[in-house]
PDB file of C-alpha atoms in Angstrom:
ATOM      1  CA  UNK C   1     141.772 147.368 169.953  1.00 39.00           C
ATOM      2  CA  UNK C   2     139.778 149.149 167.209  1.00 45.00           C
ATOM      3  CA  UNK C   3     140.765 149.124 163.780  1.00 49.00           C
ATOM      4  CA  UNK C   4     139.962 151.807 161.469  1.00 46.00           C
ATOM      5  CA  UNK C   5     140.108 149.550 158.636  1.00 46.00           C
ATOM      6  CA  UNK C   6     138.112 146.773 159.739  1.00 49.00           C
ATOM      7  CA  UNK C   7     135.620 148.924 160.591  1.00 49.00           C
ATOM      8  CA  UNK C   8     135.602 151.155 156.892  1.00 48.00           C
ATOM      9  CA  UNK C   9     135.744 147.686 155.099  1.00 48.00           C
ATOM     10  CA  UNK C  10     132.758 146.720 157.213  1.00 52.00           C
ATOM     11  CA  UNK C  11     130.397 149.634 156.698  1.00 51.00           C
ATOM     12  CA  UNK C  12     131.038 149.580 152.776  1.00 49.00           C
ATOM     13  CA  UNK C  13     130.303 146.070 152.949  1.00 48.00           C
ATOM     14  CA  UNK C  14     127.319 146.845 155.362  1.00 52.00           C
ATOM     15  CA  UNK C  15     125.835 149.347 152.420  1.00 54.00           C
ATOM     16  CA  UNK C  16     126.451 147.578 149.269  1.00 53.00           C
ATOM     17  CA  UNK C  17     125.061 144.218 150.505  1.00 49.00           C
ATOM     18  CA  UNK C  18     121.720 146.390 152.340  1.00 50.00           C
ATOM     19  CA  UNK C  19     118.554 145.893 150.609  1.00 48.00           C
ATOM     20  CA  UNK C  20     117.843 149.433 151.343  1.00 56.00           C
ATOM     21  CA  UNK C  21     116.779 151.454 147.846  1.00 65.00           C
ATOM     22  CA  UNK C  22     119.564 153.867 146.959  1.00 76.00           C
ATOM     23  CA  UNK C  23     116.261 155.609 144.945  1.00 78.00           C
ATOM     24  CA  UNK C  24     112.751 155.460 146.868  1.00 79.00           C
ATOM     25  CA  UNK C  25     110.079 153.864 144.775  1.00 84.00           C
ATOM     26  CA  UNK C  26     108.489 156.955 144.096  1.00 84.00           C
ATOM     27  CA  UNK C  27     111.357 158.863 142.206  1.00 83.00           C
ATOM     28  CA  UNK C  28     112.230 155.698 140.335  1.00 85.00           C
ATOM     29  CA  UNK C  29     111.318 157.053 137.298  1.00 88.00           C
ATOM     30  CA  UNK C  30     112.196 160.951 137.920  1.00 89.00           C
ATOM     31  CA  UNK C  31     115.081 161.375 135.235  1.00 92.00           C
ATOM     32  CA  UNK C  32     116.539 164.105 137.323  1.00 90.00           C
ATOM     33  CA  UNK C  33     116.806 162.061 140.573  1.00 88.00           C
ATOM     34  CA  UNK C  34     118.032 159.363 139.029  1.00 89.00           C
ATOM     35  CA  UNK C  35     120.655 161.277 136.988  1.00 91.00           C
ATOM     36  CA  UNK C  36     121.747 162.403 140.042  1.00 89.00           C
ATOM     37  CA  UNK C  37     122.063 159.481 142.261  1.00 88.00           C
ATOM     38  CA  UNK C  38     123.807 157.024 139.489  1.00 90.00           C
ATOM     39  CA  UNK C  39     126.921 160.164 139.340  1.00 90.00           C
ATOM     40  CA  UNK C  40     127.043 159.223 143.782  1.00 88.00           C
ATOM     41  CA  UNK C  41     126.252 155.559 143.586  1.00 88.00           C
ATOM     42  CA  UNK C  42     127.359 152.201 141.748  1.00 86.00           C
ATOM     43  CA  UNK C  43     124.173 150.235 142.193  1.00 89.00           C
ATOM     44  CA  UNK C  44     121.752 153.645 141.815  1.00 89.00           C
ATOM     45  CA  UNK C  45     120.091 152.101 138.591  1.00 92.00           C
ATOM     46  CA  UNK C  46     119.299 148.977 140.242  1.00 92.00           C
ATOM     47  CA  UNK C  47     116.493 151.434 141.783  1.00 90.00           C
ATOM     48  CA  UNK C  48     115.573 153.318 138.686  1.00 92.00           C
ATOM     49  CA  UNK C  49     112.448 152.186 136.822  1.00 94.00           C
ATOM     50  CA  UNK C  50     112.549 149.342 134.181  1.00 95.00           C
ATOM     51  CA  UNK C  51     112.022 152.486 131.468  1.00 96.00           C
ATOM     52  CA  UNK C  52     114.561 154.400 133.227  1.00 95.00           C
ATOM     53  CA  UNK C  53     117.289 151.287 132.813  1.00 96.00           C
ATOM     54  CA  UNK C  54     116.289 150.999 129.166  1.00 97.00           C
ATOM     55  CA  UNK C  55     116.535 154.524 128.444  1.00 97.00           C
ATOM     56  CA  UNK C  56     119.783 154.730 126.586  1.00 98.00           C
ATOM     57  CA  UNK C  57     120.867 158.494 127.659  1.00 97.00           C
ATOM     58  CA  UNK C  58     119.976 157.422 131.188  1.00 97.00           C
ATOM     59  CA  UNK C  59     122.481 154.385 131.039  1.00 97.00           C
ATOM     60  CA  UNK C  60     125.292 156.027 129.483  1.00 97.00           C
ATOM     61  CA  UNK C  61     125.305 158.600 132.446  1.00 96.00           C
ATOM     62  CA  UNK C  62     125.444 155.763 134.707  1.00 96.00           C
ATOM     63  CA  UNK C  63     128.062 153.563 133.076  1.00 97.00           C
ATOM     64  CA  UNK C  64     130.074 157.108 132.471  1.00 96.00           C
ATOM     65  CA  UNK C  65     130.452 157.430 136.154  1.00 95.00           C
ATOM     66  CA  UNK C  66     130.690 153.577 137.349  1.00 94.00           C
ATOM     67  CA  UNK C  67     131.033 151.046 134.410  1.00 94.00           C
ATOM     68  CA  UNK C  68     129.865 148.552 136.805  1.00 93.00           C
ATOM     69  CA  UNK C  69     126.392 150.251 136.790  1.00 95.00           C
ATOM     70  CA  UNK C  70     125.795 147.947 133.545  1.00 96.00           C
ATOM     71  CA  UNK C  71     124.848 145.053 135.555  1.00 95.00           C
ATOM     72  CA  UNK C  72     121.319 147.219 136.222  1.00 95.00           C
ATOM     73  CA  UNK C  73     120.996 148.299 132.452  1.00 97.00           C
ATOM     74  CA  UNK C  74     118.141 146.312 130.250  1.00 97.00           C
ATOM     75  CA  UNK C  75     119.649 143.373 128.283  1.00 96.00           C
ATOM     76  CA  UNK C  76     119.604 145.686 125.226  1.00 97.00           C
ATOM     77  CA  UNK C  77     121.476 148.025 126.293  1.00 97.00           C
ATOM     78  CA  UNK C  78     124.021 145.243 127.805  1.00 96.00           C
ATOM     79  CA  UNK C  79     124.267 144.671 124.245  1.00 97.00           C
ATOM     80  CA  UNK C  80     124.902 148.030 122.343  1.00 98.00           C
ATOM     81  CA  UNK C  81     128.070 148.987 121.114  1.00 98.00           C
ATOM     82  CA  UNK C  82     127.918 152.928 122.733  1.00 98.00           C
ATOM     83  CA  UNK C  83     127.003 151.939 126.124  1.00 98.00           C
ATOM     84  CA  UNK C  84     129.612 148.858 126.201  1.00 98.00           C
ATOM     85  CA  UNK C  85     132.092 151.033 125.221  1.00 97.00           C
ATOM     86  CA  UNK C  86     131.039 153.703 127.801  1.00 97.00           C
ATOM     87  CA  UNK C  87     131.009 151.273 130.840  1.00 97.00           C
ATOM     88  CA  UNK C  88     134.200 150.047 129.751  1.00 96.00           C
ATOM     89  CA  UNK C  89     136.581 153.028 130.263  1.00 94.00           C
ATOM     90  CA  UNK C  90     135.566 152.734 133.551  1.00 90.00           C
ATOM     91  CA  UNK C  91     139.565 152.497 135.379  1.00 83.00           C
ATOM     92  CA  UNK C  92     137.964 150.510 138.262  1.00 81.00           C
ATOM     93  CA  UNK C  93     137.454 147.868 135.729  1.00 76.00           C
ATOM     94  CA  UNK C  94     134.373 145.437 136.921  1.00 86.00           C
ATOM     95  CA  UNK C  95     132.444 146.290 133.301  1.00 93.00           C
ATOM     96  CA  UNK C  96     133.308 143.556 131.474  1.00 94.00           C
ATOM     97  CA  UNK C  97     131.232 140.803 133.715  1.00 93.00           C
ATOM     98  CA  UNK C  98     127.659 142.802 132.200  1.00 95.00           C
ATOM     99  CA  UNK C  99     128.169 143.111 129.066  1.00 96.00           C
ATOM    100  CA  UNK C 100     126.212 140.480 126.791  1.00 96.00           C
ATOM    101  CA  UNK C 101     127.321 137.298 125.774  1.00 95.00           C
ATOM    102  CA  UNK C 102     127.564 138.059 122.141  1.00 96.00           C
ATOM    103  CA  UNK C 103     130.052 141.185 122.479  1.00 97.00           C
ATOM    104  CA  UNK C 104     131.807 139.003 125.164  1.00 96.00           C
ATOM    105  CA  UNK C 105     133.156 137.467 121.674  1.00 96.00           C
ATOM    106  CA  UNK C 106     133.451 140.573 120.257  1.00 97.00           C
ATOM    107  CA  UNK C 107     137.961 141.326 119.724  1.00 97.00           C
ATOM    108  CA  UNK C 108     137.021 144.585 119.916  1.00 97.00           C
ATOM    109  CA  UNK C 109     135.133 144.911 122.757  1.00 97.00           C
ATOM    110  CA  UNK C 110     137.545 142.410 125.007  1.00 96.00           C
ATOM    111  CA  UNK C 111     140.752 144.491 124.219  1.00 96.00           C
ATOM    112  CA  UNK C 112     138.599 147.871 125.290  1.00 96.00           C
ATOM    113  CA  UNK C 113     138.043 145.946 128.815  1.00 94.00           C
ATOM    114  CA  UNK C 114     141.623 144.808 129.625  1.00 93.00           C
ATOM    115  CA  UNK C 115     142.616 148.202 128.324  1.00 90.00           C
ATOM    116  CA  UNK C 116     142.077 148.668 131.953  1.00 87.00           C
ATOM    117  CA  UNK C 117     141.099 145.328 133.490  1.00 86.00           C
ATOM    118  CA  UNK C 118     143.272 142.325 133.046  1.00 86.00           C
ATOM    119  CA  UNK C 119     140.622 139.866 134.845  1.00 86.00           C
ATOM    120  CA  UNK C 120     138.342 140.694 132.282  1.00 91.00           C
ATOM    121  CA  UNK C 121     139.583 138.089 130.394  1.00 90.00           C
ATOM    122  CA  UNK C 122     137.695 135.887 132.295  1.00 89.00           C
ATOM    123  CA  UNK C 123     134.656 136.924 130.685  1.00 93.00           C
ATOM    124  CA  UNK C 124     136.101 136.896 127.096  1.00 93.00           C
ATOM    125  CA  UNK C 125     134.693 134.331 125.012  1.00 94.00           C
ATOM    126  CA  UNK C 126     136.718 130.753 124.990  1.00 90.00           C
ATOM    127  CA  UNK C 127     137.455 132.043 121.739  1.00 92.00           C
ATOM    128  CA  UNK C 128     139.655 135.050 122.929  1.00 93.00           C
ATOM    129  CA  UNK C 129     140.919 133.252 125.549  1.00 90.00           C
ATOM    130  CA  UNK C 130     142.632 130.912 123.337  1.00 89.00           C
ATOM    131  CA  UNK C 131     144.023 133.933 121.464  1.00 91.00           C
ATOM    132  CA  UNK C 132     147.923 134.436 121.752  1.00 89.00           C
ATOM    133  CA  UNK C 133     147.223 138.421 121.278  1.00 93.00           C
ATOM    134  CA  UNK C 134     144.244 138.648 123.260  1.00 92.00           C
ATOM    135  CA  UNK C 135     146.183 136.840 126.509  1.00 88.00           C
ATOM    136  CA  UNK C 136     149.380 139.021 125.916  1.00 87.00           C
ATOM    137  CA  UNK C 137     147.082 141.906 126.462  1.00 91.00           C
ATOM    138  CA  UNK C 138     146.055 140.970 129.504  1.00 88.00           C
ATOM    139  CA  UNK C 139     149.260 140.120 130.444  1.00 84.00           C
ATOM    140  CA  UNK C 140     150.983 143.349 129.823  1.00 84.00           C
ATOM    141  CA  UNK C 141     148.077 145.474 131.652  1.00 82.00           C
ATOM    142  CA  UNK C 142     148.605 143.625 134.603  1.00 72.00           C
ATOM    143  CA  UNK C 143     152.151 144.192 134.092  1.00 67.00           C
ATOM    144  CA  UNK C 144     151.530 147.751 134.351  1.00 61.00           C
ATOM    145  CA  UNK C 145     149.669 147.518 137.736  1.00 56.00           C
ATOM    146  CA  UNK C 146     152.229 144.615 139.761  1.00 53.00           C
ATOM    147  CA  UNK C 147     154.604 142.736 138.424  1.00 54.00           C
ATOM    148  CA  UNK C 148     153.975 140.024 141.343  1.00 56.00           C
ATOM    149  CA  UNK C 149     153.825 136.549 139.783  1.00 54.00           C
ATOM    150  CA  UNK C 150     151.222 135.859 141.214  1.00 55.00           C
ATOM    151  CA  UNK C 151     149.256 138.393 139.744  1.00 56.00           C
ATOM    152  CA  UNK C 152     150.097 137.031 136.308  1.00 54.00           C
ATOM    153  CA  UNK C 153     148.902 133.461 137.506  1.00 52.00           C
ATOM    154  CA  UNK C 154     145.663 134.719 138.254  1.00 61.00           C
ATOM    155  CA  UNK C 155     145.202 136.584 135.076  1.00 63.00           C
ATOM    156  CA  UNK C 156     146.819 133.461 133.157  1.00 63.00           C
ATOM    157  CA  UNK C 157     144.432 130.772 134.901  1.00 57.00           C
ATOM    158  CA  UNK C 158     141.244 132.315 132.672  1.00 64.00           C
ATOM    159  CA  UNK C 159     143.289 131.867 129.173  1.00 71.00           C
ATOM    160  CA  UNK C 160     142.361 128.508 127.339  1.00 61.00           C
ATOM    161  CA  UNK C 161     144.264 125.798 127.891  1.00 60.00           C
ATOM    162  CA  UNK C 162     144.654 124.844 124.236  1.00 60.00           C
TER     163      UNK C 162
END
């Protein structure tokens, strides 16, 4: 018996956990190769050069196209307000887990990432998470994808408890 989806499910899994470079060594810092290969591929700029993942044009292209590229972005740029924002209209969600621990705090920045992403309260500050409005948020996007209860435990396990 073959399955289809088994077998789809295990080549993506096959690819993204491969150590293989999505950019060879010697392009790393080409800005038009790697402009091009962050638009295909998620994890591109994890083969882009150090300068390449601090260059703040650069980043924004990525995070424009998969908001989950800011987990290869320098620590700066994890941190600034433009690129944040960028990564974070990303409808896949998956953003809010690379941005910095100080905007994790950040009201702002928290209600941009369950605009789409209601498990990104789980990487709000403890802060947010014990805010009424910050939880209802969450609540109410998820409400918009399945209104399974279950689903709403699973957001409502990462509010505080206080």
């Amino acid at each position: 018996f073959f399955c289809v989806r088994c077998w789809y499910i295990e080549a993506i899994l096959k690819m993204v956990h491969s150590s293989k470079r999505i950019i060879p060594e010697e392009l790393s810092n080409h800005i038009p190769t790697v402009l091009e290969a962050v638009e295909k591929h998620p994890d591109a700029l994890k083969g882009a050069s150090e300068e390449l993942r601090n260059n703040k044009d650069v980043v924004l292209h990525a995070v424009r196209a998969f908001g989950r590229s800011l987990e290869y972005a320098s620590p700066e740029l994890a941190a600034d307000l433009d690129v944040v924002f960028a990564a974070l209209k990303d409808p896949n969600g998956y953003a809010m887990q690379y941005v910095s621990k100080e905007l994790r705090g950040d009201p702002d920045v928290v209600m941009a990432a369950l605009e789409h992403d209601a498990l990104a309260l789980a990487f709000a500050s403890l802060g947010l998470r014990n805010n009424a409005e910050v939880v209802k948020k969450a609540l109410r996007t998820q409400a918009g994808y399945s209104w399974d209860c279950r689903w709403f435990w699973s957001v409502l396990r990462y509010a505080s408890t206080e």
